[in-house]
Each structure stands twice: as structure tokens, then as C-alpha cells.
XYZ file of N, CA and C in Angstrom:
819
model
N 0.715 -0.700 -0.024
C -0.241 -0.099 0.244
C 0.779 1.895 0.162
N 1.894 1.416 1.003
C 3.319 2.570 0.736
C 3.211 2.729 -0.301
N 3.630 1.723 -1.706
C 4.435 2.032 -2.637
C 2.997 2.949 -3.574
N 1.851 1.891 -3.305
C 0.968 2.734 -3.816
C 0.454 3.994 -3.814
N 0.982 4.231 -2.597
C 1.056 5.723 -2.373
C 1.509 7.001 -2.797
N 2.555 6.128 -2.160
C 3.978 6.348 -3.213
C 3.929 7.039 -4.747
N 2.930 6.222 -5.375
C 3.134 6.608 -6.614
C 2.180 7.475 -7.115
N 0.925 7.333 -6.355
C 0.300 8.544 -5.927
C 0.988 9.960 -6.153
N 1.427 10.409 -5.036
C 2.671 11.254 -4.652
C 3.274 11.337 -5.936
N 3.860 10.371 -6.391
C 4.375 10.956 -7.781
C 4.263 12.001 -8.620
N 2.537 11.394 -8.987
C 1.769 11.529 -9.530
C 1.208 12.803 -9.234
N 0.657 13.138 -8.494
C 0.335 13.855 -8.573
C 2.042 15.118 -8.667
N 3.579 14.953 -8.162
C 3.580 16.291 -8.720
C 3.991 16.185 -9.797
N 3.570 15.250 -10.891
C 4.218 15.236 -12.086
C 3.213 16.446 -12.706
N 1.746 15.985 -12.457
C 0.036 16.741 -12.814
C 0.875 18.259 -12.669
N 0.940 18.051 -10.980
C 1.036 20.312 -10.824
C 2.126 20.714 -11.684
N 3.609 19.581 -11.819
C 4.105 20.297 -13.320
C 3.529 20.798 -14.163
N 2.916 19.792 -15.006
C 2.187 19.596 -16.477
C 1.521 20.821 -16.314
N 0.933 21.179 -15.297
C 0.091 22.105 -14.806
C 0.720 23.609 -15.578
N 2.184 24.476 -14.711
C 2.261 24.724 -14.348
C 3.147 24.682 -15.818
N 3.180 23.904 -16.728
C 3.896 24.117 -17.172
C 4.379 25.434 -19.072
N 4.855 25.906 -19.530
C 4.964 27.097 -20.379
C 4.300 25.416 -21.503
N 4.754 24.624 -22.117
C 4.521 23.471 -23.881
C 4.227 22.529 -22.927
N 4.558 21.966 -23.500
C 3.075 20.741 -24.027
C 4.512 19.591 -24.016
N 4.802 18.254 -22.988
C 6.123 17.267 -22.808
C 4.863 15.849 -22.995
N 5.838 15.281 -23.476
C 5.369 14.148 -23.690
C 4.831 13.817 -22.481
N 4.267 13.061 -22.133
C 3.183 11.912 -20.557
C 4.219 11.055 -19.879
N 4.680 11.305 -18.787
C 5.424 9.464 -18.107
C 4.365 8.639 -17.732
N 4.114 8.023 -18.028
C 4.151 6.775 -16.961
C 5.099 6.415 -15.796
N 4.211 6.670 -14.894
C 3.455 6.570 -13.155
C 3.833 4.856 -13.420
N 2.797 4.058 -14.710
C 3.149 2.307 -13.793
C 4.410 1.844 -14.132
N 5.731 2.423 -15.154
C 6.410 2.282 -14.869
C 8.101 2.010 -15.166
N 8.026 3.408 -13.961
C 9.085 3.988 -13.000
C 9.501 3.439 -12.222
N 8.454 1.987 -11.745
C 8.530 1.156 -11.708
C 9.757 -0.374 -12.175
N 8.337 0.242 -12.907
C 8.471 -1.815 -13.849
C 9.793 -2.267 -14.406
N 9.767 -0.695 -14.976
C 11.626 -0.670 -15.844
C 12.676 -1.518 -15.355
N 12.415 -1.891 -13.750
C 13.504 -2.426 -12.763
C 13.013 -3.309 -12.851
N 12.454 -4.337 -12.798
C 11.139 -5.833 -12.579
C 12.310 -6.358 -13.196
N 12.387 -7.733 -12.340
C 11.917 -8.508 -10.771
C 12.827 -7.780 -10.204
N 14.179 -7.405 -10.437
C 14.967 -7.193 -9.553
C 14.708 -6.123 -9.082
N 13.703 -4.972 -8.631
C 13.575 -3.120 -8.441
C 13.495 -3.888 -7.012
N 13.704 -2.811 -5.836
C 14.163 -2.737 -4.819
C 12.770 -1.886 -4.523
N 11.471 -2.479 -4.137
C 11.113 -0.661 -2.559
C 11.605 -0.119 -2.385
N 11.341 1.611 -2.325
C 11.568 2.583 -0.755
C 10.733 3.087 0.056
N 11.032 2.319 1.097
C 9.964 3.270 2.196
C 9.974 4.464 1.772
N 7.945 5.644 1.073
C 8.466 6.255 1.085
C 6.953 7.426 1.748
N 7.452 8.054 3.138
C 6.358 8.786 3.976
C 5.539 9.557 2.847
N 4.668 10.349 2.315
C 4.146 11.068 1.926
C 3.355 12.306 3.111
N 2.748 13.002 3.357
C 2.794 14.101 4.388
C 1.759 13.422 4.532
N 0.464 13.338 5.343
C -1.192 12.836 5.639
C -1.940 13.863 4.092
N -1.476 14.368 3.997
C -2.545 15.035 3.157
C -2.658 15.258 2.477
N -0.780 14.893 1.594
C -0.847 13.720 0.473
C -1.752 12.983 0.190
N -1.008 12.021 1.079
C -1.826 10.603 0.868
C -3.921 11.130 1.325
N -3.977 11.688 1.830
C -5.448 11.658 1.763
C -5.960 12.633 0.607
N -5.086 13.642 -0.264
C -4.960 13.848 -1.454
C -5.810 12.861 -3.111
N -4.120 11.779 -2.468
C -4.463 11.024 -3.560
C -5.416 9.740 -3.585
N -5.653 9.817 -2.210
C -6.660 8.258 -1.605
C -8.435 8.378 -2.158
N -8.863 10.196 -2.052
C -9.487 10.739 -2.635
C -10.299 10.536 -4.131
N -9.279 11.277 -4.782
C -9.346 10.708 -5.873
C -10.277 8.893 -6.409
N -11.527 8.485 -6.692
C -12.255 7.937 -7.203
C -12.330 7.173 -8.132
N -11.781 5.647 -8.899
C -12.289 5.701 -10.326
C -13.760 5.065 -9.803
N -14.647 4.459 -10.847
C -15.775 3.862 -11.031
C -15.485 2.520 -12.132
N -15.723 1.380 -11.752
C -15.518 -0.081 -12.655
C -16.368 0.130 -13.662
N -18.323 -0.341 -14.398
C -18.478 -0.553 -14.705
C -18.761 -1.566 -15.513
N -19.089 -2.892 -15.547
C -19.201 -4.276 -16.585
C -20.552 -3.599 -17.580
N -20.231 -3.277 -19.063
C -21.524 -3.415 -19.396
C -21.334 -4.608 -19.877
N -21.012 -5.787 -20.117
C -21.037 -6.987 -21.447
C -20.144 -7.282 -21.263
N -19.870 -8.468 -22.221
C -19.181 -9.160 -22.436
C -17.219 -8.420 -22.794
N -17.143 -7.777 -22.946
C -15.474 -7.383 -22.744
C -14.862 -5.213 -22.616
N -16.791 -5.022 -22.529
C -16.579 -3.618 -22.040
C -16.675 -3.120 -20.036
N -15.764 -2.319 -20.048
C -16.595 -2.005 -18.950
C -16.072 -0.742 -19.979
N -17.183 -0.311 -18.247
C -17.225 1.253 -18.582
C -16.039 1.971 -17.186
N -15.137 3.137 -17.435
C -14.606 2.877 -16.045
C -15.237 5.114 -15.677
N -15.001 5.556 -15.408
C -15.284 6.913 -14.922
C -14.081 7.378 -14.035
N -12.874 9.328 -14.570
C -12.495 9.291 -13.976
C -13.074 10.140 -12.952
N -12.152 10.876 -11.960
C -12.355 11.857 -11.481
C -12.840 12.731 -11.804
N -11.406 12.968 -12.757
C -12.061 14.318 -13.571
C -14.318 14.023 -15.124
N -13.512 12.753 -14.575
C -15.218 13.537 -16.262
C -15.474 12.458 -17.024
N -14.412 11.987 -17.182
C -13.672 11.290 -18.714
C -14.569 9.676 -18.339
N -15.193 9.058 -19.593
C -15.167 8.077 -19.115
C -15.859 7.429 -20.237
N -14.595 6.447 -19.923
C -14.039 5.680 -21.446
C -14.488 3.759 -21.682
N -14.787 3.657 -22.566
C -15.679 2.256 -22.956
C -14.227 1.112 -23.280
N -13.990 -0.066 -23.044
C -12.887 -0.369 -23.513
C -13.850 -1.809 -24.239
N -12.678 -2.251 -25.478
C -13.347 -2.885 -26.392
C -14.640 -2.679 -26.423
N -15.388 -2.053 -27.298
C -16.095 -0.427 -27.391
C -17.163 -1.939 -29.391
N -17.847 -1.787 -29.079
C -18.387 -2.285 -30.881
C -18.727 -2.277 -30.314
N -19.881 -1.125 -29.921
C -20.638 -0.496 -30.585
C -22.572 -1.353 -30.060
N -22.995 -1.855 -29.606
C -24.316 -2.126 -29.535
C -23.877 -2.264 -28.142
N -22.783 -2.923 -27.275
C -22.916 -3.074 -25.286
C -22.839 -1.204 -25.886
N -23.136 -0.763 -24.786
C -23.575 1.169 -24.866
C -22.862 2.062 -23.721
N -22.735 3.059 -23.188
C -22.691 3.616 -20.986
C -24.422 5.065 -21.829
N -24.620 4.791 -20.928
C -26.002 5.805 -20.418
C -25.084 7.226 -21.339
N -24.647 7.475 -20.892
C -23.503 8.854 -22.405
C -22.200 8.310 -23.644
N -22.731 9.014 -24.556
C -20.948 8.629 -25.177
C -19.964 8.879 -24.053
N -19.452 7.995 -24.973
C -18.363 7.745 -24.416
C -17.218 9.289 -24.958
N -16.512 9.297 -23.628
C -15.107 10.612 -25.186
C -13.532 9.931 -25.059
N -13.781 7.949 -24.864
C -12.330 7.478 -25.248
C -13.120 6.535 -25.577
N -13.015 5.244 -26.698
C -13.518 4.553 -26.733
C -11.610 3.269 -27.033
N -12.095 2.064 -27.387
C -10.542 1.170 -26.983
C -11.179 0.389 -27.891
N -10.665 -0.370 -28.804
C -11.443 -0.975 -29.480
C -9.343 -2.741 -29.943
N -10.785 -3.896 -30.038
C -9.482 -5.383 -30.292
C -10.500 -5.455 -31.345
N -9.731 -5.895 -32.685
C -9.929 -6.621 -33.389
C -10.355 -7.773 -33.425
N -10.111 -9.350 -32.689
C -9.508 -10.755 -32.865
C -11.402 -10.866 -32.890
N -12.091 -10.457 -32.410
C -13.244 -10.511 -33.446
C -14.369 -9.722 -33.646
N -16.397 -9.705 -34.044
C -16.568 -8.445 -34.374
C -17.473 -7.721 -32.843
N -17.896 -8.729 -32.036
C -17.931 -8.662 -30.809
C -16.368 -7.772 -29.684
N -15.817 -6.885 -30.261
C -14.591 -6.410 -29.819
C -14.828 -4.912 -30.045
N -14.936 -4.454 -31.368
C -14.785 -3.685 -32.602
C -16.034 -3.030 -33.277
N -16.156 -2.219 -33.097
C -17.184 -2.095 -34.829
C -15.614 -0.662 -35.532
N -16.056 -0.383 -36.906
C -16.020 0.401 -37.313
C -16.408 1.965 -38.073
N -17.248 1.401 -37.211
C -18.872 2.181 -37.273
C -18.888 3.216 -36.014
N -18.642 4.132 -35.429
C -18.190 3.714 -34.073
C -19.682 5.516 -33.835
N -20.199 5.820 -32.846
C -20.992 7.166 -33.119
C -19.954 8.360 -33.024
N -20.318 9.391 -33.964
C -19.524 10.443 -34.639
C -18.871 11.354 -33.158
N -19.771 10.930 -32.449
C -20.002 11.998 -31.632
C -18.759 11.540 -30.640
N -18.183 10.659 -30.588
C -16.590 9.978 -30.083
C -15.663 10.343 -29.959
N -15.112 11.723 -29.536
C -14.013 12.606 -29.650
C -12.441 11.176 -30.056
N -12.293 9.839 -29.348
C -10.908 9.584 -29.236
C -11.175 8.137 -29.657
N -10.926 7.420 -30.751
C -11.301 5.932 -31.106
C -9.815 5.721 -31.212
N -9.661 4.053 -30.317
C -8.645 4.043 -29.962
C -8.315 2.462 -31.291
N -7.663 2.254 -32.203
C -7.646 1.155 -31.928
C -6.444 -0.057 -31.765
N -6.775 -1.193 -31.852
C -5.583 -2.553 -30.820
C -4.677 -2.568 -31.666
N -4.956 -1.555 -32.915
C -4.096 -2.733 -34.095
C -3.552 -2.217 -35.259
N -2.471 -1.700 -35.786
C -3.178 -0.795 -37.412
C -3.190 -1.202 -38.424
N -2.646 -0.582 -39.480
C -3.851 -0.609 -39.812
C -3.471 -1.083 -41.969
N -1.765 -1.252 -41.440
C -0.632 -1.409 -41.765
C -0.179 -3.527 -41.237
N -0.773 -4.131 -40.929
C 0.090 -5.313 -40.951
C 0.942 -6.245 -40.148
N 0.907 -5.833 -39.109
C 2.896 -6.345 -38.563
C 2.966 -5.355 -37.702
N 3.601 -4.672 -38.105
C 3.601 -2.880 -36.927
C 2.618 -3.254 -35.708
N 3.476 -1.885 -34.982
C 2.600 -1.552 -34.101
C 1.247 -1.097 -33.771
N 0.670 -1.220 -33.461
C -0.726 0.789 -32.791
C 0.186 0.864 -31.324
N 0.762 2.181 -31.489
C 0.795 3.294 -30.405
C 0.156 3.958 -29.688
N -0.267 3.276 -28.706
C -0.895 5.252 -28.098
C -0.813 5.486 -27.391
N 0.210 6.624 -27.353
C -0.041 7.932 -25.893
C -1.008 8.399 -25.935
N -1.917 8.849 -25.209
C -3.068 9.701 -24.931
C -3.450 10.599 -23.840
N -3.383 11.794 -23.365
C -4.180 12.581 -22.410
C -5.437 13.294 -23.210
N -6.094 12.269 -22.876
C -7.230 12.985 -22.635
C -8.234 13.969 -20.490
N -7.661 14.443 -19.604
C -8.203 15.325 -19.157
C -7.197 14.879 -18.456
N -7.848 13.513 -17.068
C -6.790 13.142 -16.595
C -6.853 12.169 -16.552
N -6.138 11.290 -17.426
C -6.823 9.819 -17.574
C -4.992 9.956 -19.344
N -4.195 9.387 -18.832
C -3.594 8.949 -19.542
C -2.989 7.508 -20.634
N -3.945 7.230 -21.458
C -4.517 6.020 -21.837
C -3.448 5.800 -23.183
N -2.104 4.013 -22.754
C -1.395 3.678 -23.546
C -1.407 2.274 -23.164
N -1.602 1.872 -24.724
C -1.413 0.171 -25.159
C 0.035 -0.581 -25.295
N -0.356 -1.947 -24.990
C 0.863 -2.789 -25.447
C -0.105 -4.196 -26.319
N 1.117 -4.182 -27.375
C 0.572 -4.469 -28.175
C 0.342 -5.980 -27.999
N 0.042 -7.301 -29.075
C -0.228 -8.625 -28.538
C -0.066 -9.290 -30.395
N -0.047 -10.976 -29.843
C -0.357 -11.209 -31.330
C -2.344 -11.530 -30.903
N -2.612 -11.875 -32.655
C -4.045 -12.325 -32.105
C -3.874 -14.192 -33.201
N -4.127 -15.115 -32.726
C -4.753 -15.907 -33.563
C -5.447 -16.347 -35.395
N -4.768 -15.887 -36.339
C -5.022 -16.298 -37.590
C -5.435 -16.975 -38.534
N -6.593 -17.686 -39.131
C -6.210 -18.535 -40.226
C -5.460 -19.227 -39.871
N -4.707 -20.118 -39.487
C -4.247 -21.465 -38.506
C -2.220 -20.879 -37.460
N -2.734 -19.417 -37.558
C -1.637 -19.184 -38.115
C -2.185 -17.827 -36.604
N -0.510 -16.976 -36.380
C -0.070 -16.361 -35.956
C -0.533 -14.453 -36.821
N -1.686 -13.605 -36.304
C -1.460 -12.608 -36.708
C -0.369 -11.357 -35.133
N 0.299 -11.271 -36.242
C 1.844 -10.051 -35.090
C 1.116 -8.316 -34.650
N 1.124 -8.322 -33.772
C 0.091 -7.277 -32.940
C -1.128 -6.688 -33.889
N -1.322 -8.193 -33.937
C -3.068 -7.857 -34.019
C -4.327 -7.195 -32.951
N -3.583 -6.850 -31.899
C -4.466 -6.627 -31.728
C -3.354 -5.911 -29.854
N -4.040 -5.076 -28.611
C -3.599 -4.674 -27.690
C -3.605 -4.809 -26.871
N -3.298 -4.228 -25.342
C -3.569 -4.559 -24.077
C -3.765 -3.102 -23.717
N -4.538 -2.604 -23.492
C -4.721 -1.179 -23.521
C -4.415 -0.443 -21.475
N -3.865 0.581 -20.989
C -3.582 0.812 -19.564
C -3.849 2.151 -19.995
N -4.857 2.385 -18.746
C -5.512 3.612 -18.508
C -4.664 4.101 -17.341
N -3.982 5.178 -17.127
C -3.380 5.802 -15.471
C -4.492 6.731 -15.474
N -4.559 7.165 -14.675
C -6.323 7.731 -13.704
C -5.629 7.385 -11.856
N -5.757 8.806 -11.462
C -6.213 8.845 -9.541
C -5.231 7.991 -9.452
N -3.864 7.965 -9.935
C -3.229 7.829 -9.297
C -2.627 5.909 -9.880
N -3.747 4.930 -10.427
C -4.001 3.822 -9.818
C -3.282 3.097 -11.890
N -3.412 2.831 -12.051
C -2.892 1.756 -12.992
C -3.746 0.806 -13.474
N -4.320 0.326 -14.125
C -5.885 -0.452 -14.599
C -5.648 -0.760 -16.327
N -4.961 -1.581 -16.250
C -5.487 -2.291 -17.651
C -6.313 -3.902 -18.029
N -7.057 -3.408 -19.514
C -7.637 -4.832 -19.714
C -7.312 -4.966 -20.774
N -6.831 -6.300 -20.778
C -5.796 -7.557 -21.581
C -6.421 -7.872 -23.451
N -7.584 -7.078 -22.943
C -8.464 -7.886 -24.416
C -8.398 -8.446 -24.729
N -8.574 -9.526 -26.032
C -8.499 -10.305 -26.436
C -7.614 -11.770 -26.521
N -6.290 -12.054 -25.342
C -5.663 -12.179 -25.595
C -5.416 -13.600 -26.162
N -4.160 -14.488 -26.861
C -4.618 -15.706 -27.514
C -3.199 -15.849 -26.933
N -2.643 -15.588 -26.508
C -0.915 -16.285 -25.751
C -0.307 -15.106 -24.758
N 0.759 -16.308 -23.922
C 0.557 -16.235 -22.619
C 2.350 -14.435 -23.031
N 2.192 -13.797 -21.520
C 2.789 -12.790 -22.317
C 4.611 -13.057 -21.416
N 5.397 -12.362 -23.050
C 6.385 -12.416 -22.335
C 7.620 -11.524 -21.407
N 8.667 -11.676 -21.438
C 9.393 -10.144 -20.262
C 9.147 -9.471 -20.318
N 9.205 -9.228 -22.016
C 8.947 -8.106 -22.719
C 7.993 -7.023 -22.067
N 6.578 -8.317 -23.293
C 5.404 -7.659 -21.908
C 4.733 -6.948 -20.883
N 5.367 -7.727 -19.597
C 4.919 -7.579 -18.825
C 6.351 -6.003 -18.801
N 7.776 -6.267 -18.963
C 7.620 -4.242 -18.724
C 7.465 -3.760 -19.564
N 6.576 -3.542 -20.367
C 5.852 -2.500 -21.359
C 4.488 -2.356 -20.211
N 3.844 -3.273 -19.676
C 2.445 -3.213 -19.482
C 3.176 -2.286 -17.589
N 4.259 -3.240 -17.145
C 4.845 -2.495 -15.429
C 2.946 -3.038 -14.406
N 3.239 -2.235 -14.322
C 2.306 -2.137 -12.184
C 1.255 -2.394 -13.730
N -0.337 -2.837 -12.790
C -1.986 -3.131 -12.892
C -1.797 -3.545 -11.414
N -2.758 -2.060 -10.855
C -3.389 -2.332 -9.310
C -4.837 -2.883 -9.431
N -5.036 -3.015 -10.797
C -6.617 -3.218 -11.389
C -5.601 -3.249 -12.446
N -7.122 -5.411 -12.854
C -6.508 -5.780 -15.122
C -7.757 -5.894 -14.742
N -8.371 -6.218 -15.559
C -9.660 -6.316 -16.808
C -9.078 -8.673 -17.445
N -9.741 -9.228 -17.176
C -9.125 -10.321 -16.964
C -10.140 -11.490 -18.136
N -9.859 -12.587 -18.805
C -11.444 -12.843 -20.377
C -10.803 -13.879 -19.825
N -12.589 -14.753 -19.227
C -11.771 -16.080 -18.259
C -13.014 -16.602 -19.047
N -12.928 -17.106 -20.159
C -13.801 -17.625 -21.744
C -12.762 -19.206 -21.856
N -11.730 -19.620 -20.776
C -11.058 -20.793 -21.071
C -10.526 -21.932 -22.106
N -10.055 -20.898 -23.264
C -10.009 -21.312 -24.547
C -10.024 -20.415 -25.672
N -10.872 -19.088 -26.174
C -11.214 -19.564 -27.051
C -10.037 -17.290 -26.521
N -9.716 -17.122 -25.535
C -9.447 -16.748 -25.962
C -7.391 -17.279 -25.089
N -7.231 -17.374 -23.620
C -6.302 -18.285 -23.191
C -7.406 -19.495 -21.828
N -6.455 -20.373 -22.032
C -7.269 -22.086 -21.526
C -7.063 -21.405 -20.010
N -7.400 -21.770 -19.208
C -7.659 -21.473 -17.458
C -6.306 -21.285 -16.559
N -5.189 -22.197 -17.187
C -4.156 -22.520 -16.452
C -3.787 -21.336 -17.359
N -2.574 -21.319 -18.335
C -2.428 -20.199 -18.857
C -3.272 -18.245 -18.225
N -4.256 -18.041 -18.657
C -4.376 -16.995 -18.069
C -4.719 -16.444 -16.801
N -4.482 -18.067 -16.066
C -4.329 -17.813 -14.427
C -2.502 -17.020 -13.401
N -1.742 -18.083 -14.627
C -0.169 -17.557 -14.360
C -0.380 -16.547 -15.432
N -0.946 -15.283 -16.154
C -0.727 -14.340 -16.535
C -1.097 -13.320 -15.360
N -2.433 -13.248 -15.173
C -2.789 -13.058 -13.716
C -1.426 -13.093 -11.748
N -1.211 -13.456 -11.771
C -0.138 -14.087 -10.794
C 0.575 -13.287 -10.939
N 1.596 -13.060 -12.612
C 2.746 -12.867 -12.549
C 2.271 -10.922 -13.101
N 1.276 -11.200 -12.621
C 1.187 -8.835 -13.009
C 0.958 -8.813 -11.236
N -0.434 -9.976 -10.502
C 0.202 -9.460 -8.805
C -0.435 -8.074 -9.028
N -1.734 -8.088 -9.660
C -2.665 -6.778 -9.240
C -3.293 -6.839 -8.660
N -3.856 -5.978 -7.196
C -4.712 -6.491 -6.789
C -5.873 -6.018 -6.621
N -6.679 -5.476 -7.600
C -8.358 -5.959 -7.898
C -8.367 -7.182 -9.034
N -8.366 -7.713 -9.593
C -9.357 -8.569 -11.040
C -10.404 -8.702 -10.776
N -10.942 -8.081 -12.570
C -11.246 -8.177 -12.952
C -12.045 -8.759 -14.047
N -13.537 -10.372 -13.198
C -13.453 -11.521 -14.558
C -13.732 -10.651 -15.506
N -13.678 -10.677 -17.151
C -14.873 -10.751 -18.017
C -14.340 -11.823 -19.214
N -15.478 -11.600 -20.620
C -15.363 -11.663 -21.968
C -16.042 -14.073 -21.217
N -16.570 -14.137 -19.457
C -17.248 -15.529 -19.687
C -18.210 -16.046 -21.263
N -17.213 -16.826 -22.096
C -17.809 -17.946 -22.668
C -17.593 -19.020 -21.923
N -19.656 -19.875 -22.387
C -19.373 -21.364 -21.387
C -18.783 -21.824 -20.489
N -17.164 -21.611 -20.101
C -16.880 -22.273 -18.520
C -17.485 -21.968 -17.507
N -18.740 -22.458 -16.093
C -17.829 -22.150 -14.976
C -17.187 -20.667 -14.262
N -17.989 -19.818 -14.305
C -16.026 -18.647 -13.266
C -16.015 -19.733 -12.473
N -16.527 -20.537 -12.027
C -15.669 -21.227 -10.462
C -14.223 -22.489 -10.993
N -14.329 -22.544 -12.561
C -12.712 -23.127 -13.496
C -11.803 -22.273 -12.672
N -12.143 -21.003 -12.956
C -11.582 -19.498 -13.892
C -10.894 -19.761 -11.947
N -11.864 -19.654 -11.013
C -11.275 -18.771 -9.398
C -10.561 -20.794 -8.951
N -10.996 -21.734 -9.756
C -10.845 -22.659 -9.485
C -8.313 -23.129 -9.234
N -8.000 -21.528 -9.669
C -6.453 -22.177 -10.314
C -5.699 -21.292 -9.711
N -6.851 -20.711 -8.131
C -6.250 -19.832 -7.643
C -5.677 -20.415 -6.629
N -4.921 -20.070 -5.300
C -5.085 -20.615 -3.860
C -4.607 -19.593 -3.275
N -5.112 -19.903 -1.559
C -5.731 -19.143 -0.709
C -5.144 -18.093 -0.480
N -3.845 -17.530 -1.457
C -3.033 -16.412 -1.398
C -3.998 -15.649 -2.200
N -5.691 -14.598 -2.984
C -5.853 -14.770 -3.561
C -7.697 -14.401 -2.230
N -7.858 -13.827 -2.588
C -9.724 -13.943 -2.287
C -9.951 -13.984 -3.302
N -11.408 -14.018 -3.212
C -12.427 -13.799 -4.254
C -13.895 -13.386 -4.103
N -14.620 -12.696 -4.489
C -16.346 -12.506 -4.348
C -16.540 -12.315 -5.858
N -18.576 -12.899 -5.454
C -19.341 -12.996 -6.355
C -19.731 -10.713 -6.027
N -20.315 -9.844 -6.443
C -20.661 -9.106 -6.717
C -22.107 -9.035 -7.339
N -22.647 -8.542 -5.785
C -24.332 -8.254 -6.740
C -24.910 -6.705 -7.194
N -23.254 -6.153 -7.414
C -23.267 -4.891 -8.254
C -22.717 -5.358 -9.738
N -22.647 -3.873 -10.980
C -22.403 -4.661 -11.891
C -21.103 -3.220 -12.119
N -21.111 -2.858 -11.005
C -19.724 -1.659 -10.553
C -19.030 -1.907 -9.369
N -17.854 -1.363 -9.734
C -17.304 -1.504 -8.337
C -16.337 0.269 -8.191
N -16.057 0.678 -7.028
C -14.914 2.172 -7.184
C -14.054 2.137 -6.490
N -13.419 2.087 -7.058
C -12.198 2.330 -6.392
C -10.285 3.351 -6.470
N -10.080 3.570 -4.710
C -9.110 4.761 -5.306
C -7.349 3.888 -4.664
N -6.314 4.511 -4.953
C -5.763 4.223 -4.252
C -5.917 3.162 -2.310
N -6.129 4.601 -2.211
C -6.311 4.003 -1.008
C -7.498 2.682 0.255
N -8.432 1.671 -1.777
C -9.233 1.369 -1.223
C -8.973 0.285 -1.892
N -7.670 -0.540 -2.683
C -7.254 -1.129 -3.060
C -7.292 -2.525 -2.580
N -7.665 -3.893 -2.404
C -7.527 -4.362 -1.015
C -6.110 -4.697 -0.738
N -6.254 -5.012 0.424
C -4.686 -6.568 1.055
C -4.202 -7.268 0.420
N -5.151 -7.678 -0.024
C -4.647 -9.580 -0.128
C -5.216 -9.135 -1.545
N -4.480 -9.906 -3.509
C -5.282 -9.668 -4.719
C -6.530 -10.353 -4.076
N -7.765 -9.478 -4.809
C -8.947 -9.837 -5.009
C -9.460 -9.985 -6.316
N -9.852 -10.923 -6.648
C -11.302 -11.263 -7.614
C -12.838 -11.332 -7.543
N -13.100 -10.029 -8.934
C -13.847 -9.267 -7.812
C -14.742 -9.608 -9.543
N -15.714 -10.447 -9.413
C -16.813 -11.004 -10.264
C -17.883 -10.300 -9.565
N -18.419 -9.033 -10.705
C -19.273 -7.373 -11.053
C -21.201 -8.975 -11.536
N -21.277 -7.400 -11.664
C -22.694 -8.588 -12.225
C -22.755 -8.934 -13.946
N -23.090 -9.595 -13.931
C -23.094 -9.778 -15.622
C -22.243 -10.803 -16.257
N -21.369 -10.548 -15.271
C -20.648 -11.585 -15.536
C -20.758 -13.437 -15.784
């Protein structure tokens, strides 16, 4: 928890510096400040003042499960982001940002609502090349890490993306339609994820065993299952020992901040999954 509060404090300093700057600067990923040195990083103790801790802790993010692989992320600054947006799983209002992946048509649309200001494709129009997103929208910094997808019996290189949303001191990741276990390079690019959204279909993306290994290595505090087709959620939960907690929620939404992240990793099954 002290590490997360320290990183949140750093984000406050960065935000303050950006607000006072006279020229535009490239965004800095606080989620990768530590990740660049993993797994050999030595975490130092950081004691921020109570007022700074409170400033970080009061910034809450609400995440609502809309269905399939689509979540609505609402930031403290009023920005709304829809993940794996397909056009038919809709939020109460038009999102400011949508991300998409193209493994299946249920994860994207080529005809999004024209009122959406930021449409981020997880793939490049040039086959094999990486889609690169480093976007600041309001109080959210959005970036991506490309992965390969199965296609016509083989793999399409860099065909999809893991999207990472950095907001309110939190690092929130959406694994998309992940088809293969991640490499050390992927984990370094991803960095720290406090919250991760994970497909649990048991095979359309990856098998439960492979997906559970990915989740265990990410070491996120809050794990939100999604994309459940066929296998019961119990099959996914059974892959984890007592070092993880789990809970079936009667709500489709969860509100989280640096201060309220669970101390022990929690798999939270939101209503509708």
C-alpha cells in the first residue's frame, strides 16, 4: 500500500508540474517507473505527508461492467472510457474515449458513434506493425502494449492491444482478447497494474491455466473477470490458491482508489459476468 501511495504522490507532482508548464511535454507513465526495474527492483519506503496521502486517496475511479469485454471507466475528472467498444454495448452517455480490439467483431466497430472524440484501435492499418497510443484525455493517460492474435491457423503479429489507463494514481489494465502468454518484454512494457480486467472464457482467448499464470505474475490488487463464454466462473477461480480472495458481487460496478485497493489480491466477479 505504501508503494501505491508513493506512486500516487509522484503522479500528483507530475500533474502539478504539467499544469504549470508553458510547453507541452510527453506524458510520463508512473506505472512504468517501477516496472522498468522489475523483477529486481528494490522498493524503498516513501512516507508522504497525511494531507498528500489523503489527496491521492480521495480520487476515486468507478468501473462498470457493461457486458462481454466492455467496461465503462469513469474518472474523477469526468472522463468516460469504454473498453473493447463494439457499438451495441452502450454506456448511459457517449464515452469520451473508446478502445477496440479486432480478434472478433464483438470487440470493435468500424462505425462508432461520430460523437466519440477519441477512438483507439488496438491494431495498425499496416499488418505486422504496432499500433502506438500515448494519449492524454482530461485526467487520464492511455497507452497500449501490442500482442499477437490467432488468425487463419497462425498468428497475426501485433494484431491486438492490452490497453492501460493511468488515472488517479491507479494503473488499470484491460487484457483484451489475449491469445498467448506474455513475455518478459510484455510485462516490462505493461508495468504495474493495480486493477486488471481478464478474459475467463477458458479457451477462446487462453485456457484457464495460462490465464491464471498471467494474472499471478501481474500481481494486481483487484482482478475483474470478463468475456466468460461457456465455462463456469468457478473453473477460473479454482486456479488460485488462498493467496487470493474472491467475491461474487451483486453490483455491476466497483469504485476504487489507491486507499481502497485490497491488501490481498481480490478476484471480484461483477454482476453480469
